[in-house]
Amino acid sequence: MTDADQCGLDVNFNSDELDRIKRAADICGQPVSEFIVDAAFDKAVRTILTDKVAFMSDDAYQTACRTILDLHGKGRG
């Protein structure tokens, strides 16, 4: 994101953080914008689930989150 883009949005991003986000998106094989949306949705799901559900294992939690994300993705298409 250029300085002009940041000024237009009235935000100032730390380039180190943007680099971390880009690296994480690259590791996941996703465009940065898609990665950010998925991460935000995952955070919302995580907050809702951990407030309401006790998972027996990390795998069970990850499976539930992935299922919800997959269903959400199907609803958008």
CSV table of N, CA and C in Angstrom, one decimal:
chain,number,residue,atom,x,y,z
A,1,MET,N,0.9,-1.2,0.0
A,1,MET,CA,0.0,0.0,0.0
A,1,MET,C,0.9,1.2,0.0
A,2,THR,N,0.6,2.2,-0.9
A,2,THR,CA,1.4,3.4,-1.0
A,2,THR,C,1.0,4.4,0.1
A,3,ASP,N,1.9,5.4,0.3
A,3,ASP,CA,1.6,6.4,1.3
A,3,ASP,C,0.3,7.1,0.9
A,4,ALA,N,0.1,7.4,-0.4
A,4,ALA,CA,-1.1,8.0,-0.9
A,4,ALA,C,-2.3,7.2,-0.5
A,5,ASP,N,-2.3,5.9,-0.7
A,5,ASP,CA,-3.4,5.1,-0.3
A,5,ASP,C,-3.7,5.2,1.2
A,6,GLN,N,-2.6,5.2,2.0
A,6,GLN,CA,-2.8,5.3,3.4
A,6,GLN,C,-3.4,6.6,3.8
A,7,CYS,N,-3.0,7.7,3.2
A,7,CYS,CA,-3.6,9.0,3.5
A,7,CYS,C,-5.0,9.0,3.1
A,8,GLY,N,-5.3,8.4,1.9
A,8,GLY,CA,-6.7,8.4,1.5
A,8,GLY,C,-7.6,7.7,2.4
A,9,LEU,N,-7.1,6.7,3.1
A,9,LEU,CA,-7.9,5.9,4.1
A,9,LEU,C,-7.8,6.5,5.5
A,10,ASP,N,-6.9,7.5,5.6
A,10,ASP,CA,-6.7,8.1,6.9
A,10,ASP,C,-6.2,7.1,7.9
A,11,VAL,N,-5.2,6.2,7.5
A,11,VAL,CA,-4.6,5.3,8.3
A,11,VAL,C,-3.1,5.3,8.1
A,12,ASN,N,-2.3,4.8,9.0
A,12,ASN,CA,-0.9,4.7,8.8
A,12,ASN,C,-0.5,3.3,9.2
A,13,PHE,N,-0.1,2.4,8.3
A,13,PHE,CA,0.3,1.1,8.5
A,13,PHE,C,1.8,1.0,8.8
A,14,ASN,N,2.1,0.1,9.7
A,14,ASN,CA,3.5,-0.2,10.0
A,14,ASN,C,3.9,-1.2,8.9
A,15,SER,N,5.0,-0.9,8.1
A,15,SER,CA,5.3,-1.8,7.0
A,15,SER,C,5.8,-3.1,7.5
A,16,ASP,N,6.3,-3.2,8.7
A,16,ASP,CA,6.7,-4.5,9.2
A,16,ASP,C,5.5,-5.4,9.4
A,17,GLU,N,4.4,-4.9,9.9
A,17,GLU,CA,3.2,-5.6,10.1
A,17,GLU,C,2.6,-6.0,8.7
A,18,LEU,N,2.7,-5.2,7.7
A,18,LEU,CA,2.2,-5.5,6.4
A,18,LEU,C,3.0,-6.6,5.8
A,19,ASP,N,4.3,-6.6,6.0
A,19,ASP,CA,5.2,-7.7,5.6
A,19,ASP,C,4.9,-9.0,6.2
A,20,ARG,N,4.6,-9.0,7.5
A,20,ARG,CA,4.2,-10.2,8.2
A,20,ARG,C,2.9,-10.8,7.6
A,21,ILE,N,1.9,-9.9,7.4
A,21,ILE,CA,0.7,-10.3,6.8
A,21,ILE,C,0.9,-10.9,5.4
A,22,LYS,N,1.7,-10.3,4.6
A,22,LYS,CA,2.0,-10.8,3.3
A,22,LYS,C,2.7,-12.1,3.3
A,23,ARG,N,3.7,-12.3,4.2
A,23,ARG,CA,4.3,-13.6,4.4
A,23,ARG,C,3.4,-14.7,4.8
A,24,ALA,N,2.5,-14.3,5.8
A,24,ALA,CA,1.5,-15.3,6.2
A,24,ALA,C,0.6,-15.7,5.1
A,25,ALA,N,0.1,-14.7,4.3
A,25,ALA,CA,-0.8,-15.0,3.2
A,25,ALA,C,0.0,-15.9,2.2
A,26,ASP,N,1.2,-15.6,1.9
A,26,ASP,CA,2.0,-16.4,1.0
A,26,ASP,C,2.1,-17.8,1.5
A,27,ILE,N,2.4,-18.0,2.8
A,27,ILE,CA,2.5,-19.4,3.3
A,27,ILE,C,1.2,-20.1,3.1
A,28,CYS,N,0.1,-19.4,3.3
A,28,CYS,CA,-1.3,-20.0,3.1
A,28,CYS,C,-1.7,-20.1,1.7
A,29,GLY,N,-0.9,-19.6,0.8
A,29,GLY,CA,-1.2,-19.6,-0.6
A,29,GLY,C,-2.5,-18.8,-1.0
A,30,GLN,N,-2.7,-17.7,-0.3
A,30,GLN,CA,-3.8,-16.8,-0.5
A,30,GLN,C,-3.4,-15.4,-0.9
A,31,PRO,N,-4.3,-14.7,-1.7
A,31,PRO,CA,-4.0,-13.3,-1.8
A,31,PRO,C,-4.2,-12.6,-0.5
A,32,VAL,N,-3.5,-11.5,-0.3
A,32,VAL,CA,-3.5,-10.8,1.0
A,32,VAL,C,-4.9,-10.4,1.4
A,33,SER,N,-5.7,-9.9,0.5
A,33,SER,CA,-7.0,-9.4,0.9
A,33,SER,C,-7.9,-10.6,1.3
A,34,GLU,N,-7.8,-11.7,0.7
A,34,GLU,CA,-8.5,-12.9,1.1
A,34,GLU,C,-8.0,-13.4,2.4
A,35,PHE,N,-6.7,-13.4,2.7
A,35,PHE,CA,-6.2,-13.8,3.9
A,35,PHE,C,-6.7,-13.0,5.1
A,36,ILE,N,-6.7,-11.7,4.9
A,36,ILE,CA,-7.2,-10.8,5.9
A,36,ILE,C,-8.7,-11.0,6.2
A,37,VAL,N,-9.5,-11.2,5.2
A,37,VAL,CA,-10.9,-11.5,5.5
A,37,VAL,C,-11.1,-12.8,6.2
A,38,ASP,N,-10.4,-13.8,5.8
A,38,ASP,CA,-10.4,-15.1,6.4
A,38,ASP,C,-10.0,-15.0,7.9
A,39,ALA,N,-8.9,-14.3,8.1
A,39,ALA,CA,-8.4,-14.1,9.5
A,39,ALA,C,-9.4,-13.4,10.4
A,40,ALA,N,-10.0,-12.4,9.8
A,40,ALA,CA,-11.0,-11.6,10.6
A,40,ALA,C,-12.2,-12.5,10.9
A,41,PHE,N,-12.7,-13.3,9.9
A,41,PHE,CA,-13.8,-14.2,10.1
A,41,PHE,C,-13.4,-15.3,11.1
A,42,ASP,N,-12.2,-15.8,11.0
A,42,ASP,CA,-11.7,-16.8,11.9
A,42,ASP,C,-11.7,-16.3,13.4
A,43,LYS,N,-11.2,-15.1,13.5
A,43,LYS,CA,-11.2,-14.4,14.9
A,43,LYS,C,-12.6,-14.3,15.4
A,44,ALA,N,-13.6,-13.9,14.6
A,44,ALA,CA,-15.0,-13.8,15.1
A,44,ALA,C,-15.5,-15.2,15.4
A,45,VAL,N,-15.2,-16.2,14.6
A,45,VAL,CA,-15.7,-17.6,14.9
A,45,VAL,C,-15.0,-18.1,16.2
A,46,ARG,N,-13.7,-17.8,16.3
A,46,ARG,CA,-13.0,-18.3,17.5
A,46,ARG,C,-13.6,-17.6,18.8
A,47,THR,N,-13.9,-16.4,18.7
A,47,THR,CA,-14.5,-15.7,19.9
A,47,THR,C,-15.9,-16.3,20.2
A,48,ILE,N,-16.7,-16.5,19.2
A,48,ILE,CA,-18.0,-17.0,19.5
A,48,ILE,C,-17.9,-18.4,20.0
A,49,LEU,N,-17.1,-19.3,19.4
A,49,LEU,CA,-17.0,-20.7,19.8
A,49,LEU,C,-16.4,-20.9,21.2
A,50,THR,N,-15.4,-20.1,21.5
A,50,THR,CA,-14.7,-20.3,22.8
A,50,THR,C,-15.6,-19.8,23.9
A,51,ASP,N,-16.5,-18.9,23.6
A,51,ASP,CA,-17.4,-18.4,24.6
A,51,ASP,C,-18.5,-19.4,24.9
A,52,LYS,N,-18.9,-20.2,23.9
A,52,LYS,CA,-20.0,-21.1,24.0
A,52,LYS,C,-19.8,-22.6,24.0
A,53,VAL,N,-18.6,-23.0,23.5
A,53,VAL,CA,-18.3,-24.4,23.4
A,53,VAL,C,-17.0,-24.8,24.0
A,54,ALA,N,-17.0,-25.9,24.7
A,54,ALA,CA,-15.7,-26.4,25.2
A,54,ALA,C,-15.2,-27.6,24.3
A,55,PHE,N,-14.1,-27.4,23.7
A,55,PHE,CA,-13.6,-28.4,22.7
A,55,PHE,C,-12.7,-29.3,23.5
A,56,MET,N,-12.7,-30.6,23.1
A,56,MET,CA,-12.0,-31.7,23.7
A,56,MET,C,-10.5,-31.7,23.3
A,57,SER,N,-10.3,-31.1,22.1
A,57,SER,CA,-8.9,-31.1,21.5
A,57,SER,C,-8.7,-29.9,20.6
A,58,ASP,N,-7.5,-29.6,20.3
A,58,ASP,CA,-7.2,-28.5,19.3
A,58,ASP,C,-7.7,-28.9,18.0
A,59,ASP,N,-7.5,-30.2,17.6
A,59,ASP,CA,-8.0,-30.7,16.3
A,59,ASP,C,-9.5,-30.5,16.2
A,60,ALA,N,-10.3,-30.8,17.2
A,60,ALA,CA,-11.7,-30.6,17.2
A,60,ALA,C,-12.1,-29.1,16.9
A,61,TYR,N,-11.4,-28.3,17.6
A,61,TYR,CA,-11.6,-26.8,17.4
A,61,TYR,C,-11.3,-26.4,16.0
A,62,GLN,N,-10.1,-26.8,15.5
A,62,GLN,CA,-9.7,-26.5,14.1
A,62,GLN,C,-10.7,-27.0,13.1
A,63,THR,N,-11.2,-28.2,13.3
A,63,THR,CA,-12.2,-28.8,12.4
A,63,THR,C,-13.5,-28.0,12.4
A,64,ALA,N,-13.9,-27.6,13.5
A,64,ALA,CA,-15.2,-26.8,13.6
A,64,ALA,C,-15.0,-25.5,12.9
A,65,CYS,N,-13.8,-24.8,13.2
A,65,CYS,CA,-13.6,-23.5,12.5
A,65,CYS,C,-13.5,-23.7,11.0
A,66,ARG,N,-12.8,-24.7,10.5
A,66,ARG,CA,-12.7,-24.9,9.1
A,66,ARG,C,-14.0,-25.2,8.5
A,67,THR,N,-14.9,-26.0,9.1
A,67,THR,CA,-16.2,-26.3,8.6
A,67,THR,C,-17.0,-25.0,8.5
A,68,ILE,N,-17.0,-24.2,9.5
A,68,ILE,CA,-17.7,-22.9,9.5
A,68,ILE,C,-17.2,-22.0,8.4
A,69,LEU,N,-15.9,-21.9,8.2
A,69,LEU,CA,-15.3,-21.1,7.2
A,69,LEU,C,-15.7,-21.6,5.8
A,70,ASP,N,-15.6,-23.0,5.6
A,70,ASP,CA,-16.0,-23.6,4.4
A,70,ASP,C,-17.5,-23.3,4.0
A,71,LEU,N,-18.4,-23.4,5.0
A,71,LEU,CA,-19.8,-23.1,4.8
A,71,LEU,C,-20.0,-21.7,4.5
A,72,HIS,N,-19.2,-20.8,5.1
A,72,HIS,CA,-19.3,-19.4,4.8
A,72,HIS,C,-18.9,-19.1,3.4
A,73,GLY,N,-17.8,-19.7,3.0
A,73,GLY,CA,-17.3,-19.5,1.6
A,73,GLY,C,-18.3,-20.0,0.6
A,74,LYS,N,-19.0,-21.1,0.8
A,74,LYS,CA,-20.0,-21.6,-0.1
A,74,LYS,C,-21.2,-20.7,-0.2
A,75,GLY,N,-21.5,-20.0,0.9
A,75,GLY,CA,-22.6,-19.1,0.9
A,75,GLY,C,-22.3,-17.8,0.1
A,76,ARG,N,-21.0,-17.5,-0.1
A,76,ARG,CA,-20.7,-16.3,-0.8
A,76,ARG,C,-20.6,-16.6,-2.3
A,77,GLY,N,-20.5,-17.8,-2.7
A,77,GLY,CA,-20.3,-18.1,-4.1
A,77,GLY,C,-21.5,-18.3,-4.9
